CSV table of C-alpha atoms and ligand atoms in Angstrom, one decimal:
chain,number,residue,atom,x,y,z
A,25,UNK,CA,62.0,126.1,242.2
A,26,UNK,CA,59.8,128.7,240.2
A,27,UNK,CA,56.6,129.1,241.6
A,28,UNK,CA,52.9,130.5,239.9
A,29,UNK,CA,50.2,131.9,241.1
A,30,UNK,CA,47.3,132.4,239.3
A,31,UNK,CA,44.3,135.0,240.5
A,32,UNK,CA,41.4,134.6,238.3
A,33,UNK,CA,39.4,138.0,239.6
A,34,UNK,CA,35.4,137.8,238.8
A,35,UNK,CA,34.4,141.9,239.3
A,36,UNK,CA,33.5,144.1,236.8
A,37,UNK,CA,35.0,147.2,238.4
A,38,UNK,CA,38.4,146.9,237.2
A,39,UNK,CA,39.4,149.4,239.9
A,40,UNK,CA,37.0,147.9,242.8
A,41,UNK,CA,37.7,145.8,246.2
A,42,UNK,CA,38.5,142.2,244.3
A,43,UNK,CA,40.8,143.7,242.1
A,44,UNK,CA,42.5,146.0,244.9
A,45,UNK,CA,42.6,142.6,247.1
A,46,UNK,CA,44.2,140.5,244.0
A,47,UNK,CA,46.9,143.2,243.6
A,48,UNK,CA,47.7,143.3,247.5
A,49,UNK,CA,48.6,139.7,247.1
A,50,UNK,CA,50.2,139.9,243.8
A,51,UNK,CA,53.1,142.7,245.8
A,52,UNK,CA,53.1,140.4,248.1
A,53,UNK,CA,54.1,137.3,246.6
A,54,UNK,CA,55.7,138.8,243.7
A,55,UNK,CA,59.4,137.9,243.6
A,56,UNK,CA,62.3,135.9,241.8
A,57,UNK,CA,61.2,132.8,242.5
A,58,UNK,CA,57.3,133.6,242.3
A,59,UNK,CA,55.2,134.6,239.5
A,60,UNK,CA,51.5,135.6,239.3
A,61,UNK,CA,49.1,136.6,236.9
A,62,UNK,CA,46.0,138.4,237.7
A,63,UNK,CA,43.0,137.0,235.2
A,64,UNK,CA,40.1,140.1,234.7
A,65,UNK,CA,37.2,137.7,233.8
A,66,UNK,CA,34.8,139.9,233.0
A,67,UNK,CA,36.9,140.9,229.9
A,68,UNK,CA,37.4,137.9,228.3
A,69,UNK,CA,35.0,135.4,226.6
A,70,UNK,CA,34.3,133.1,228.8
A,71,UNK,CA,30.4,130.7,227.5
A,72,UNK,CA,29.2,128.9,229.8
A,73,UNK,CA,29.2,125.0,230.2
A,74,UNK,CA,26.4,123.2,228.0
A,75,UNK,CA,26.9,119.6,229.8
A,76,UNK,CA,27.7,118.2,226.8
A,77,UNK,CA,30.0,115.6,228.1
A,78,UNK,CA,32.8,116.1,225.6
A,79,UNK,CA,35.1,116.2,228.3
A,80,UNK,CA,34.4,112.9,229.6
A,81,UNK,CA,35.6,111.7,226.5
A,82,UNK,CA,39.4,111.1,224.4
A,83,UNK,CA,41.6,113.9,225.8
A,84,UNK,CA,39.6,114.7,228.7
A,85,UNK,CA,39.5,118.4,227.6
A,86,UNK,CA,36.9,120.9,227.0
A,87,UNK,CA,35.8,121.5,223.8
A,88,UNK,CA,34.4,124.7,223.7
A,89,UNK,CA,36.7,127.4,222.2
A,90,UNK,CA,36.8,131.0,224.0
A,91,UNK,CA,39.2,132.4,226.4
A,92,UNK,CA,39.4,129.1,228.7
A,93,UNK,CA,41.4,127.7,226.3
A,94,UNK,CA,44.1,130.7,227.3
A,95,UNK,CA,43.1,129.9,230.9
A,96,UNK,CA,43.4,126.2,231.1
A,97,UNK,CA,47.1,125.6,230.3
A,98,UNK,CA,48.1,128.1,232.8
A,99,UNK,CA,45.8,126.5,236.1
A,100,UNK,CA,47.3,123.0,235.0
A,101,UNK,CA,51.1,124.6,235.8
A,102,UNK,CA,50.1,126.6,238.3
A,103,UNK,CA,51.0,126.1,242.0
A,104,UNK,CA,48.4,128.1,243.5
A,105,UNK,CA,45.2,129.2,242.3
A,106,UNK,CA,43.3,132.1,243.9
A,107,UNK,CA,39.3,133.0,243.3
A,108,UNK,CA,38.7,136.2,243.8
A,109,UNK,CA,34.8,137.5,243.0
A,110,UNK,CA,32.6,139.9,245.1
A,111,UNK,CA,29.5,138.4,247.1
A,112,UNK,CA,26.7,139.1,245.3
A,113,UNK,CA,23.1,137.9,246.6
A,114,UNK,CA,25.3,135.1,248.9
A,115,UNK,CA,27.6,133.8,246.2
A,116,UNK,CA,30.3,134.4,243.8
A,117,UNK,CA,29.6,136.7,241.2
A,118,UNK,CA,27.4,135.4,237.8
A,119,UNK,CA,31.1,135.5,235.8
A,120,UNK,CA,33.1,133.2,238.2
A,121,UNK,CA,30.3,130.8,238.4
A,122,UNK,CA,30.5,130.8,234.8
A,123,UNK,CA,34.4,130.0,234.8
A,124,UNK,CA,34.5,127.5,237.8
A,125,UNK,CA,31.8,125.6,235.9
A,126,UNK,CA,34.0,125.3,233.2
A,127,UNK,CA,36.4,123.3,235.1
A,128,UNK,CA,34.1,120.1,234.8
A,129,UNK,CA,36.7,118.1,232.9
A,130,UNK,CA,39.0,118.1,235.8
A,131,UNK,CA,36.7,116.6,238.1
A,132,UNK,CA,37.5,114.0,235.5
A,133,UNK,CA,41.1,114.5,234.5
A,134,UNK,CA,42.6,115.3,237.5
A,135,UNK,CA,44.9,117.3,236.4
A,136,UNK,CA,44.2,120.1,239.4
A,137,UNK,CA,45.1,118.0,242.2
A,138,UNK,CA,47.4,118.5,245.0
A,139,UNK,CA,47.2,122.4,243.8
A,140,UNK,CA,46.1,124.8,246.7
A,141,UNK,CA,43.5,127.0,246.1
A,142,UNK,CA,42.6,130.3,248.3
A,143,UNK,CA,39.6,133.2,248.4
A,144,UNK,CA,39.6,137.0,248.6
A,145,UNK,CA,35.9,137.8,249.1
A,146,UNK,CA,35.1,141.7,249.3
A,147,UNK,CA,31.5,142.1,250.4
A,148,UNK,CA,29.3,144.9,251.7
A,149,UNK,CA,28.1,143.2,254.8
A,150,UNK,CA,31.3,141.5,254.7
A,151,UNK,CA,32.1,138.6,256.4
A,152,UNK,CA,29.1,137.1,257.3
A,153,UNK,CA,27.8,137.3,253.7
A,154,UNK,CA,30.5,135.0,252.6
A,155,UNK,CA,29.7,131.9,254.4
A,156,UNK,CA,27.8,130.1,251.8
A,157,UNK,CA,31.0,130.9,249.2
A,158,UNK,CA,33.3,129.9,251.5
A,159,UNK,CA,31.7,126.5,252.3
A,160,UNK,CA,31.0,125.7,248.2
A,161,UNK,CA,34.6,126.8,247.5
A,162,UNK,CA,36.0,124.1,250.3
A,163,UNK,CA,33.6,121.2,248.4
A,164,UNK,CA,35.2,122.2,245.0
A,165,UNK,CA,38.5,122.1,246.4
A,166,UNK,CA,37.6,118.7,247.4
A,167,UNK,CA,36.3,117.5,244.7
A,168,UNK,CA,39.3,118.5,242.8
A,169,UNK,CA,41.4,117.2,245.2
A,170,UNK,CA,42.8,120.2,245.8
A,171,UNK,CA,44.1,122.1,248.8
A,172,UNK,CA,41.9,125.3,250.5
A,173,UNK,CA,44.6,126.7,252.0
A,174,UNK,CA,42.3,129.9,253.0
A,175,UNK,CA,40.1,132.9,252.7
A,176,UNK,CA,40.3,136.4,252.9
A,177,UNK,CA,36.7,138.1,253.6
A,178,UNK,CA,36.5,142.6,253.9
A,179,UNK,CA,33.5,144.3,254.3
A,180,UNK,CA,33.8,146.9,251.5
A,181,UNK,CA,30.9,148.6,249.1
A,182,UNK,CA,32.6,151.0,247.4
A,183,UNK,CA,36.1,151.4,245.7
A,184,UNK,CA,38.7,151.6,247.7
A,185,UNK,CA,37.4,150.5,250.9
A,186,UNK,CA,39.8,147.9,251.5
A,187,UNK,CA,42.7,150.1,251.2
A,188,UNK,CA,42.0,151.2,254.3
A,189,UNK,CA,41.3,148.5,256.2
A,190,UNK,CA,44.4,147.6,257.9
A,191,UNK,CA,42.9,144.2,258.7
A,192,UNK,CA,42.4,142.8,255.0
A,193,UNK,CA,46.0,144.2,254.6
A,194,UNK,CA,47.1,142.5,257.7
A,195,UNK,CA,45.3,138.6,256.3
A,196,UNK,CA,46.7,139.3,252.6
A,197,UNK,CA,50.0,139.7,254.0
A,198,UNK,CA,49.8,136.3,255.9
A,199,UNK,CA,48.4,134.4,253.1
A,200,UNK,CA,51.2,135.7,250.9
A,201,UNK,CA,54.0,135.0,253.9
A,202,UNK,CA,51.6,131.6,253.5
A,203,UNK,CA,52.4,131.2,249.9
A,204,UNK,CA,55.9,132.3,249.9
A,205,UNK,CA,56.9,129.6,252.3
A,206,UNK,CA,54.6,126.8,250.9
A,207,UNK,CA,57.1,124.3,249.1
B,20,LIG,C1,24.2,142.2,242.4
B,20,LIG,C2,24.9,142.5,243.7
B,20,LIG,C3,24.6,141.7,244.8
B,20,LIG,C4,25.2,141.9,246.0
B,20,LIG,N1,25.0,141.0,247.0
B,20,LIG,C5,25.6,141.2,248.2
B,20,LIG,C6,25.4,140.3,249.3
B,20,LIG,O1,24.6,139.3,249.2
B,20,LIG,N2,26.0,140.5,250.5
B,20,LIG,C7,26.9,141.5,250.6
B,20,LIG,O2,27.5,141.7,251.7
B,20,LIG,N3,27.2,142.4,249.6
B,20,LIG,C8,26.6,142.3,248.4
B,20,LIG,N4,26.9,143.1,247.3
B,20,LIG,C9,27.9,144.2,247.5
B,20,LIG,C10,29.3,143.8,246.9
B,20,LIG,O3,29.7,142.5,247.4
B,20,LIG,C11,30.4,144.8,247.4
B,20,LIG,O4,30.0,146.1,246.9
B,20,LIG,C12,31.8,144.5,246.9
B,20,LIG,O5,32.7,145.3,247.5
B,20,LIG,C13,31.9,144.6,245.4
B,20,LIG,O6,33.2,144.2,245.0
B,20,LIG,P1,34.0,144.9,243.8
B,20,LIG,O7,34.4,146.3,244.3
B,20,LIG,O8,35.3,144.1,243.6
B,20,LIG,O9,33.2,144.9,242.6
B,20,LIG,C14,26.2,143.0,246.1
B,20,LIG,C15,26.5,143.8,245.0
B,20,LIG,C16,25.8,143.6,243.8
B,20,LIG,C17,26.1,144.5,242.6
């Protein structure tokens, strides 16, 4: 049975540690029976959510039009959705909390459940920064009823650093052994 992974990557440095973390777990989980797509958010038009609660109504869908309408269909047949965003000032970056509060309507629909959902979280400090990310991404799991199945933390500031730490490499490789097993 196919199965897809979607990374939805919230750094603007294209080349910087979330990117070089989502395409560690991309090799890793990248085969004949697994596909994954790497989402740049910072590229696509993404507005934020206005609470208008027009996805509490008829289709249970969001109704503003930007890139999350090329987003949407692709987390509802998704197996597996990864949230990768560098710590800034304690939390995800200002573009991921954009994103993940665009998926209010399914708090409502549902239609994320029983889905897992894991972290990569590059950080200067590193792993103690990530705490409070780590703890708000477990209650939106939740919520969702979806499943955390884990979270990858590096201390890394500049580009590149997590290529050479052999320990970030060593937990991407379990979470994709992780994914490649899950059923
Ligand atoms: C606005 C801003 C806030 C930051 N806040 C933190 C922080 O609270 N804790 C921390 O450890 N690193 C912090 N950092 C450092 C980044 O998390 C770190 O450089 C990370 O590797 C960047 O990831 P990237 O290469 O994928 O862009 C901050 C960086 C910026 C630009």
């Amino acid at each position: 049975m196919m199965k897809s992974v979607e990374i939805l990557v919230g750094s603007p440095r294209i080349k910087g540690n979330t990117f070089q973390m989502a395409e560690m777990l991309s090799r890793g989980i990248r085969n004949d029976d697994c596909i994954c797509d790497i989402w740049p958010l910072y590229d696509l038009h993404i507005e934020p959510c206005v609470d208008c609660r027009g996805c509490k109504k008829g289709e249970m869908e969001c109704v503003i039009r930007d890139n999350m309408r090329d987003i949407y269909p692709c987390l509802e047949i998704a197996d597996i959705i990864i949230f990768g965003t560098p710590i800034y000032w304690y939390g995800p970056s200002a573009t991921m909390k954009l994103m993940i509060d665009r998926f209010r309507p399914y708090y409502a629909n549902k239609k994320l459940a029983g889905k897992s959902l894991a972290l990569l979280l590059p950080a200067g400090t590193g792993a103690a920064d990530c705490d409070v990310t780590i703890e708000m991404f477990k209650r939106f799991a939740r919520a969702l009823d979806m499943k955390f199945i884990g979270a990858v933390t590096a201390k890394a500031y500049d580009v590149g650093d997590v290529n050479n730490d052999q320990e970030v490499k060593r937990s991407i490789s379990d979470l994709a052994a992780y994914i490649n097993g899950a059923a």
